[in-house]
Amino acid sequence: MKGLVFELSVPKYVLAKGIGGVYPKVHYGRGSCLSLRDLASPTLPGPDWVRLRPLLTGLCGSDMGTLFFKMSPQSEPFNSFPAVLGHEVLAEVTELGPQARGVEVGQKVAVNPLLPCRLRGIQPPCRPCAAGQENGCEHTAEGCLAPGQMIGFQKDLPGGMGTEMVAHPSQLHPLPDGVGDKAGVLVEPLAVSLHAVLKVPLRDEDRVLVIGGGPVAFACLWALRALGSRCHVTLLAAEAYQLQVAKQLGADEAFRVMRDDTAEAEEVARRTGAKVYRPILGPPALMGGYEVTFDCIGSAASVQDSLRYTRSLGKVVLVGAAGILERVDWTTVWRNELTLLGSYVYGPESFRGERKHTFDLVLELLARREGPDPSMLVTHTFPLARYQEAIEANLARGRSQSVKTVFDLTVNP
């Protein structure tokens, strides 16, 4: 098989950290930690596992964060390398182990990449896993598998940026009739955002701010409308084309990030009825703003905006993978008694009186055509051999006008 492998190297890390700002290609070009390789086919870890052929695999912001060494050292013990990247996967079942049940050869499936206690052979399971909350598994560095919260960042089980995978049937969610491949490869990021949106009960009169112009932000817009929310939604993003995408996905308003903090604060005040106050030093302060803010970037600037633009007693949901953030002023969290929520992946959800996994809820909403069609988010498709172009499409979003970049594994890699 072929696979796009990330192999952590201290000398290459030092080099990239030293000159990567000037020569970004040291992070993903020849001689970097990333390479397309010939690999041995993975063996089935057990008789109840299955073999998959990836069809489409998304390039995620967390993949980019790994390549550009932007992840916190707190994540390091819970990953293992070298690893074939890719955790947003639409695949076809090609082989069943003798005891595998629940899927059939030839089925198209969305892959849940999490690797909790039960897949690691850990008994008794940790408290979250025992309660069915495998998104909170506390043993992702233990058991019969190498460390890794999910495939794509784990050395034993190849991710979707390769021509073969193995998985347990419990990780697989068959695509319903009528759900196309482009929607299928989006199930994982749609589930990430749906899980975040479901954390906050919304009223029709609420004003919601979504910060970001990438797939997670647009998936939040999709989730809000697919769930039937009538709240007023505004997107704050960097590029003009992202505002148009937001409107197509159900945003009521959208506006661009401004270089001037005061001008941006005044624009938020104009849209929400908030009042702007100007301290002697530093950026402006607001009273009023949005009831709920979803930060889908996780940078120091986006977190600061989230805290500043959320009204007193409001809620901020951190959906972007915020790491070490310098010079963030947390004053508004305690002064305005904000509720700060973290959201990372997916798990059991309660919706319309039923309890089901986020992946299954996403697929149900897609099959019922509830909400806008998210397939439009797949803007760029590349064969695996052109992985450098795929990365560059994400680095220069303004030029490429990319949203979700996907690898097509059905063509010659």
Coordinates of C-alpha atoms in Angstrom, one line a residue:
M1 CA 0.0 0.0 0.0
K2 CA 0.9 3.7 -0.3
G3 CA 0.5 6.1 2.6
L4 CA 1.2 9.7 3.4
V5 CA 3.3 9.4 6.5
F6 CA 4.2 11.9 9.2
E7 CA 7.4 10.9 11.1
L8 CA 8.5 13.2 13.9
S9 CA 12.2 14.1 13.8
V10 CA 13.8 16.4 16.2
P11 CA 16.4 17.8 13.7
K12 CA 13.7 18.5 11.1
Y13 CA 11.5 20.1 13.8
V14 CA 14.4 22.4 14.8
L15 CA 15.0 23.3 11.1
A16 CA 11.3 24.0 10.4
K17 CA 11.0 26.1 13.6
G18 CA 14.0 28.0 12.6
I19 CA 13.3 28.9 8.9
G20 CA 9.7 27.7 8.4
G21 CA 8.3 31.2 8.6
V22 CA 10.3 32.2 5.6
Y23 CA 10.3 28.8 3.8
P24 CA 7.1 27.1 4.7
K25 CA 7.8 24.2 2.4
V26 CA 10.3 22.8 5.0
H27 CA 7.2 21.6 6.8
Y28 CA 5.9 19.5 4.0
G29 CA 8.3 19.3 1.1
R30 CA 11.2 17.1 0.3
G31 CA 13.3 16.4 3.4
S32 CA 10.4 17.3 5.8
C33 CA 8.7 15.0 8.3
L34 CA 6.1 14.3 5.7
S35 CA 6.5 11.8 2.8
L36 CA 4.5 9.5 0.5
R37 CA 5.8 6.0 1.0
D38 CA 5.3 2.3 0.0
L39 CA 4.2 0.4 3.2
A40 CA 3.3 -3.1 4.2
S41 CA -0.5 -3.8 4.2
P42 CA -1.9 -3.6 7.7
T43 CA -3.0 -6.8 9.4
L44 CA -6.4 -7.2 11.0
P45 CA -5.8 -6.6 14.8
G46 CA -8.5 -9.3 15.6
P47 CA -10.9 -11.7 14.0
D48 CA -13.8 -9.2 14.4
W49 CA -12.0 -6.4 12.5
V50 CA -12.4 -5.4 8.8
R51 CA -10.3 -4.1 6.0
L52 CA -11.2 -0.9 4.2
R53 CA -10.3 0.9 1.0
P54 CA -10.4 4.7 1.6
L55 CA -12.3 6.5 -1.1
L56 CA -12.1 10.2 0.0
T57 CA -10.2 11.6 2.9
G58 CA -10.3 15.2 4.1
L59 CA -7.3 17.3 5.0
C60 CA -8.1 18.7 8.5
G61 CA -6.9 21.7 10.4
S62 CA -5.4 19.4 13.0
D63 CA -3.4 17.7 10.2
M64 CA -2.1 21.1 9.2
G65 CA -1.4 21.9 12.9
T66 CA 0.7 18.7 13.1
L67 CA 2.7 19.5 10.0
F68 CA 3.4 23.0 11.1
F69 CA 4.2 22.0 14.8
K70 CA 1.4 24.1 16.2
M71 CA -0.1 21.5 18.6
S72 CA 0.5 21.9 22.3
P73 CA 3.1 19.6 24.0
Q74 CA 0.1 18.5 26.1
S75 CA -1.0 16.4 23.1
E76 CA 2.4 14.7 22.5
P77 CA 1.9 11.7 24.9
F78 CA -1.4 10.9 23.3
N79 CA -0.1 10.5 19.7
S80 CA 2.5 8.1 18.2
F81 CA 4.5 8.3 15.0
P82 CA 5.3 7.5 12.3
A83 CA 1.6 7.6 11.3
V84 CA -0.3 7.6 8.1
L85 CA -2.4 10.7 8.5
G86 CA -6.1 11.1 7.8
H87 CA -9.1 10.9 10.2
E88 CA -11.9 12.3 8.0
V89 CA -12.6 9.2 6.0
L90 CA -15.2 7.8 3.6
A91 CA -14.2 4.2 2.8
E92 CA -15.4 1.0 1.3
V93 CA -15.4 -2.3 3.2
T94 CA -13.2 -4.8 1.3
E95 CA -12.7 -7.7 3.8
L96 CA -14.4 -9.1 6.9
G97 CA -12.6 -10.9 9.7
P98 CA -14.2 -14.3 10.4
Q99 CA -16.0 -12.9 13.4
A100 CA -16.8 -9.4 12.0
R101 CA -20.5 -8.4 12.2
G102 CA -22.6 -5.4 11.3
V103 CA -21.1 -4.4 8.0
E104 CA -20.8 -6.0 4.5
V105 CA -18.2 -6.1 1.8
G106 CA -18.9 -3.3 -0.7
Q107 CA -20.6 -1.0 1.8
K108 CA -19.6 2.7 1.9
V109 CA -18.9 3.8 5.5
A110 CA -18.0 6.9 7.4
V111 CA -15.2 6.1 9.8
N112 CA -15.3 7.1 13.5
P113 CA -11.6 7.5 14.2
L114 CA -11.6 7.4 18.0
L115 CA -9.7 4.6 19.7
P116 CA -11.2 4.2 23.2
C117 CA -10.8 1.6 25.9
R118 CA -12.8 -1.2 24.2
L119 CA -10.6 -1.1 21.1
R120 CA -7.5 -1.1 23.3
G121 CA -8.5 -4.3 25.2
I122 CA -8.7 -2.4 28.5
Q123 CA -10.9 -3.9 31.3
P124 CA -12.4 -2.4 33.2
P125 CA -12.9 0.6 31.0
C126 CA -12.3 4.1 32.3
R127 CA -15.2 6.0 33.8
P128 CA -16.1 8.0 30.7
C129 CA -16.0 4.9 28.5
A130 CA -18.1 2.9 31.0
A131 CA -20.7 5.6 30.7
G132 CA -20.7 5.5 26.9
Q133 CA -18.8 8.8 26.7
E134 CA -15.9 7.5 24.6
N135 CA -15.0 11.0 23.5
G136 CA -13.7 11.4 27.1
C137 CA -11.6 8.2 27.2
E138 CA -8.8 8.5 29.7
H139 CA -6.7 5.5 28.4
T140 CA -5.7 6.7 24.9
A141 CA -2.0 6.1 25.7
E142 CA -2.5 2.6 27.1
G143 CA -3.7 -0.9 26.2
C144 CA -2.8 -3.1 23.2
L145 CA -2.6 -0.2 20.8
A146 CA 0.1 2.5 20.6
P147 CA -0.8 5.9 22.0
G148 CA -3.3 7.8 19.9
Q149 CA -6.8 9.3 20.6
M150 CA -7.7 8.6 17.0
I151 CA -6.5 7.0 13.7
G152 CA -4.3 9.4 11.7
F153 CA -2.2 10.2 14.7
Q154 CA -1.4 6.6 15.8
K155 CA 1.3 4.4 14.4
D156 CA -0.4 1.0 14.5
L157 CA -3.5 1.7 12.5
P158 CA -3.1 3.7 9.2
G159 CA -5.3 6.7 8.6
G160 CA -7.2 7.5 5.5
M161 CA -4.4 9.2 3.6
G162 CA -3.4 5.7 2.4
T163 CA -4.7 3.0 0.1
E164 CA -5.6 0.6 2.9
M165 CA -7.0 0.8 6.4
V166 CA -8.3 -1.5 9.1
A167 CA -11.1 -0.7 11.6
H168 CA -13.5 -2.3 14.0
P169 CA -17.2 -2.5 12.8
S170 CA -18.2 -0.4 15.7
Q171 CA -16.3 2.5 14.2
L172 CA -18.2 2.3 10.9
H173 CA -21.4 4.1 10.0
P174 CA -22.9 3.0 6.6
L175 CA -23.9 5.8 4.2
P176 CA -27.7 5.8 3.7
D177 CA -29.1 5.8 0.2
G178 CA -29.1 9.3 -1.3
V179 CA -26.1 10.6 0.7
G180 CA -23.4 11.3 -1.8
D181 CA -19.6 10.8 -1.4
K182 CA -18.9 14.5 -0.9
A183 CA -21.3 14.6 2.0
G184 CA -20.0 11.3 3.2
V185 CA -16.4 12.5 3.6
L186 CA -17.7 15.4 5.6
V187 CA -19.4 13.3 8.2
E188 CA -16.5 13.6 10.7
P189 CA -16.2 17.4 10.6
L190 CA -20.0 17.8 10.5
A191 CA -20.1 15.6 13.6
V192 CA -17.5 17.8 15.3
S193 CA -19.6 20.9 14.9
L194 CA -22.9 19.3 15.5
H195 CA -21.6 18.0 18.9
A196 CA -20.5 21.6 19.7
V197 CA -23.8 23.1 18.8
L198 CA -25.7 20.6 20.8
K199 CA -23.8 21.6 23.9
V200 CA -25.7 24.9 24.0
P201 CA -29.6 25.0 24.1
L202 CA -30.5 27.9 21.8
R203 CA -33.6 30.0 21.8
D204 CA -35.1 31.6 18.7
E205 CA -34.3 35.1 20.0
D206 CA -30.6 34.4 20.6
R207 CA -27.9 36.0 18.5
V208 CA -25.1 33.6 17.7
L209 CA -21.6 34.5 16.4
V210 CA -19.5 31.9 14.6
I211 CA -15.8 32.9 14.2
G212 CA -13.9 31.3 11.4
G213 CA -13.9 30.7 7.6
G214 CA -12.8 27.0 7.5
P215 CA -14.8 23.7 7.4
V216 CA -15.5 23.6 11.2
A217 CA -17.1 27.1 11.1
F218 CA -19.2 26.3 8.1
A219 CA -20.2 23.0 9.6
C220 CA -21.4 24.9 12.6
L221 CA -23.7 26.9 10.3
W222 CA -24.9 23.7 8.7
A223 CA -25.5 22.2 12.2
L224 CA -27.5 25.1 13.4
R225 CA -29.9 25.1 10.4
A226 CA -30.0 21.3 10.1
L227 CA -31.2 21.1 13.7
G228 CA -33.9 23.6 13.0
S229 CA -32.6 26.5 15.0
R230 CA -34.1 29.8 14.1
C231 CA -31.7 32.0 16.0
H232 CA -29.9 34.9 14.3
V233 CA -26.5 33.7 13.1
T234 CA -23.5 35.9 12.1
L235 CA -20.2 34.7 10.7
L236 CA -17.0 36.6 11.3
A237 CA -14.3 35.5 8.8
A238 CA -11.2 36.8 7.0
E239 CA -12.0 36.4 3.3
A240 CA -14.7 37.9 1.2
Y241 CA -15.6 34.5 -0.5
Q242 CA -16.2 33.0 2.9
L243 CA -19.0 35.5 3.5
Q244 CA -20.8 34.2 0.4
V245 CA -20.4 30.6 1.5
A246 CA -21.8 31.6 4.9
K247 CA -25.0 33.0 3.4
Q248 CA -25.5 29.8 1.3
L249 CA -25.3 27.8 4.5
G250 CA -27.9 29.8 6.3
A251 CA -26.1 32.7 8.0
D252 CA -28.2 35.8 8.5
E253 CA -25.2 38.1 8.4
A254 CA -21.5 37.8 7.7
F255 CA -18.7 40.3 7.9
R256 CA -14.9 40.4 7.6
V257 CA -12.3 40.6 10.3
M258 CA -11.0 44.2 10.5
R259 CA -7.4 45.2 11.2
D260 CA -8.6 48.0 13.5
D261 CA -9.9 46.6 16.9
T262 CA -12.0 49.7 17.5
A263 CA -13.6 49.6 14.1
E264 CA -14.4 45.9 14.5
A265 CA -15.8 46.4 18.0
E266 CA -18.0 49.2 16.7
E267 CA -19.3 47.0 13.9
V268 CA -20.2 44.3 16.5
A269 CA -21.9 47.0 18.6
R270 CA -23.9 48.2 15.5
R271 CA -25.1 44.7 14.8
T272 CA -26.0 43.7 18.3
G273 CA -26.9 46.9 20.1
A274 CA -23.8 46.6 22.4
K275 CA -22.0 49.6 23.8
V276 CA -18.3 50.3 23.2
Y277 CA -16.1 51.6 26.0
R278 CA -12.5 52.8 25.4
P279 CA -10.0 52.3 28.2
I280 CA -7.0 54.5 28.5
L281 CA -4.8 51.7 27.2
G282 CA -5.5 48.7 25.2
P283 CA -8.4 47.6 22.9
P284 CA -12.0 48.6 23.4
A285 CA -14.4 46.9 25.8
L286 CA -18.0 46.0 25.0
M287 CA -21.1 45.6 27.1
G288 CA -23.6 43.5 25.3
G289 CA -23.0 41.4 22.2
Y290 CA -23.9 37.8 21.3
E291 CA -25.6 35.3 23.6
V292 CA -23.5 32.5 22.2
T293 CA -20.1 32.5 20.3
F294 CA -18.6 29.5 18.6
D295 CA -14.8 30.0 18.1
C296 CA -13.8 27.7 15.3
I297 CA -10.2 28.9 14.9
G298 CA -8.5 28.6 18.3
S299 CA -6.0 31.4 17.8
A300 CA -5.2 34.0 20.4
A301 CA -7.0 36.6 18.3
S302 CA -10.1 34.5 17.8
V303 CA -10.3 33.5 21.5
Q304 CA -9.9 37.2 22.4
D305 CA -12.7 38.2 20.0
S306 CA -14.9 35.4 21.4
L307 CA -14.6 36.7 24.9
R308 CA -15.0 40.3 24.0
Y309 CA -18.0 39.9 21.7
T310 CA -20.1 37.7 24.0
R311 CA -22.5 39.4 26.3
S312 CA -22.7 39.1 30.1
L313 CA -23.8 35.6 31.2
G314 CA -23.3 34.3 27.7
K315 CA -21.5 31.2 26.5
V316 CA -18.3 30.7 24.5
V317 CA -17.7 27.3 22.8
L318 CA -14.1 26.6 21.8
V319 CA -14.4 24.3 18.8
G320 CA -11.1 25.2 17.2
A321 CA -8.1 23.4 18.7
A322 CA -6.8 26.2 20.8
G323 CA -3.3 25.5 22.2
I324 CA -0.8 27.7 24.0
L325 CA -2.2 31.3 23.6
E326 CA -0.1 34.3 24.5
R327 CA -1.5 37.7 25.5
V328 CA -5.2 36.7 25.8
D329 CA -7.0 38.8 28.4
W330 CA -9.3 36.6 30.4
T331 CA -10.9 39.5 32.4
T332 CA -14.3 39.3 30.6
V333 CA -14.7 35.6 31.6
W334 CA -15.1 36.5 35.3
R335 CA -16.3 40.0 35.0
N336 CA -19.2 39.0 32.7
E337 CA -19.6 35.5 34.2
L338 CA -19.2 33.8 30.9
T339 CA -19.6 30.1 30.5
L340 CA -16.6 28.7 28.6
L341 CA -17.1 25.2 27.0
G342 CA -14.6 23.0 25.2
S343 CA -15.7 20.8 22.4
Y344 CA -13.4 18.4 20.5
V345 CA -15.0 15.4 18.9
Y346 CA -18.4 13.5 19.1
G347 CA -20.3 11.0 21.2
P348 CA -23.8 10.1 22.3
E349 CA -26.3 12.9 21.7
S350 CA -29.9 13.5 22.9
F351 CA -32.1 15.0 20.2
R352 CA -35.9 14.9 19.6
G353 CA -36.3 12.4 22.4
E354 CA -33.8 9.9 21.1
R355 CA -30.2 9.0 22.1
K356 CA -27.8 8.3 19.2
H357 CA -24.2 8.8 18.2
T358 CA -23.3 12.1 16.5
F359 CA -22.2 10.3 13.3
D360 CA -25.6 8.6 13.1
L361 CA -27.5 11.9 13.7
V362 CA -25.4 13.6 11.0
L363 CA -26.2 10.8 8.5
E364 CA -29.9 10.9 9.5
L365 CA -30.1 14.7 8.9
L366 CA -28.2 14.4 5.6
A367 CA -30.6 11.6 4.4
R368 CA -33.6 13.7 5.3
R369 CA -32.2 16.7 3.6
E370 CA -32.6 18.7 6.8
G371 CA -30.5 21.9 6.4
P372 CA -28.5 23.1 3.5
D373 CA -26.5 20.7 1.3
P374 CA -22.9 20.7 2.8
S375 CA -21.4 19.0 -0.2
M376 CA -20.5 22.5 -1.5
L377 CA -17.8 22.7 1.2
V378 CA -15.7 20.2 -0.8
T379 CA -13.9 22.8 -3.0
H380 CA -10.7 21.0 -3.9
T381 CA -9.9 17.4 -4.7
F382 CA -6.4 16.0 -5.3
P383 CA -4.8 12.6 -5.8
L384 CA -2.5 11.6 -3.0
A385 CA 0.6 12.2 -5.0
R386 CA -0.2 15.9 -5.2
Y387 CA -0.3 16.3 -1.4
Q388 CA 1.9 19.4 -1.5
E389 CA -0.6 21.2 -3.7
A390 CA -3.4 20.2 -1.3
I391 CA -1.5 21.7 1.6
E392 CA -0.7 24.9 -0.3
A393 CA -4.4 25.2 -1.1
N394 CA -5.1 25.4 2.6
L395 CA -2.2 27.7 3.4
A396 CA -3.4 30.3 0.8
R397 CA -7.2 30.2 1.3
G398 CA -7.6 33.7 0.0
R399 CA -5.9 32.8 -3.3
S400 CA -7.3 29.3 -3.7
Q401 CA -10.7 30.1 -2.2
S402 CA -10.6 26.7 -0.5
V403 CA -12.9 25.4 2.2
K404 CA -12.4 21.6 2.4
T405 CA -9.6 19.9 0.6
V406 CA -10.0 16.2 0.0
F407 CA -7.8 13.4 -1.3
D408 CA -9.4 11.1 -3.9
L409 CA -8.0 7.6 -3.2
T410 CA -9.9 6.1 -6.1
V411 CA -7.4 7.5 -8.7
N412 CA -3.8 6.5 -9.0
P413 CA -2.1 7.7 -5.9

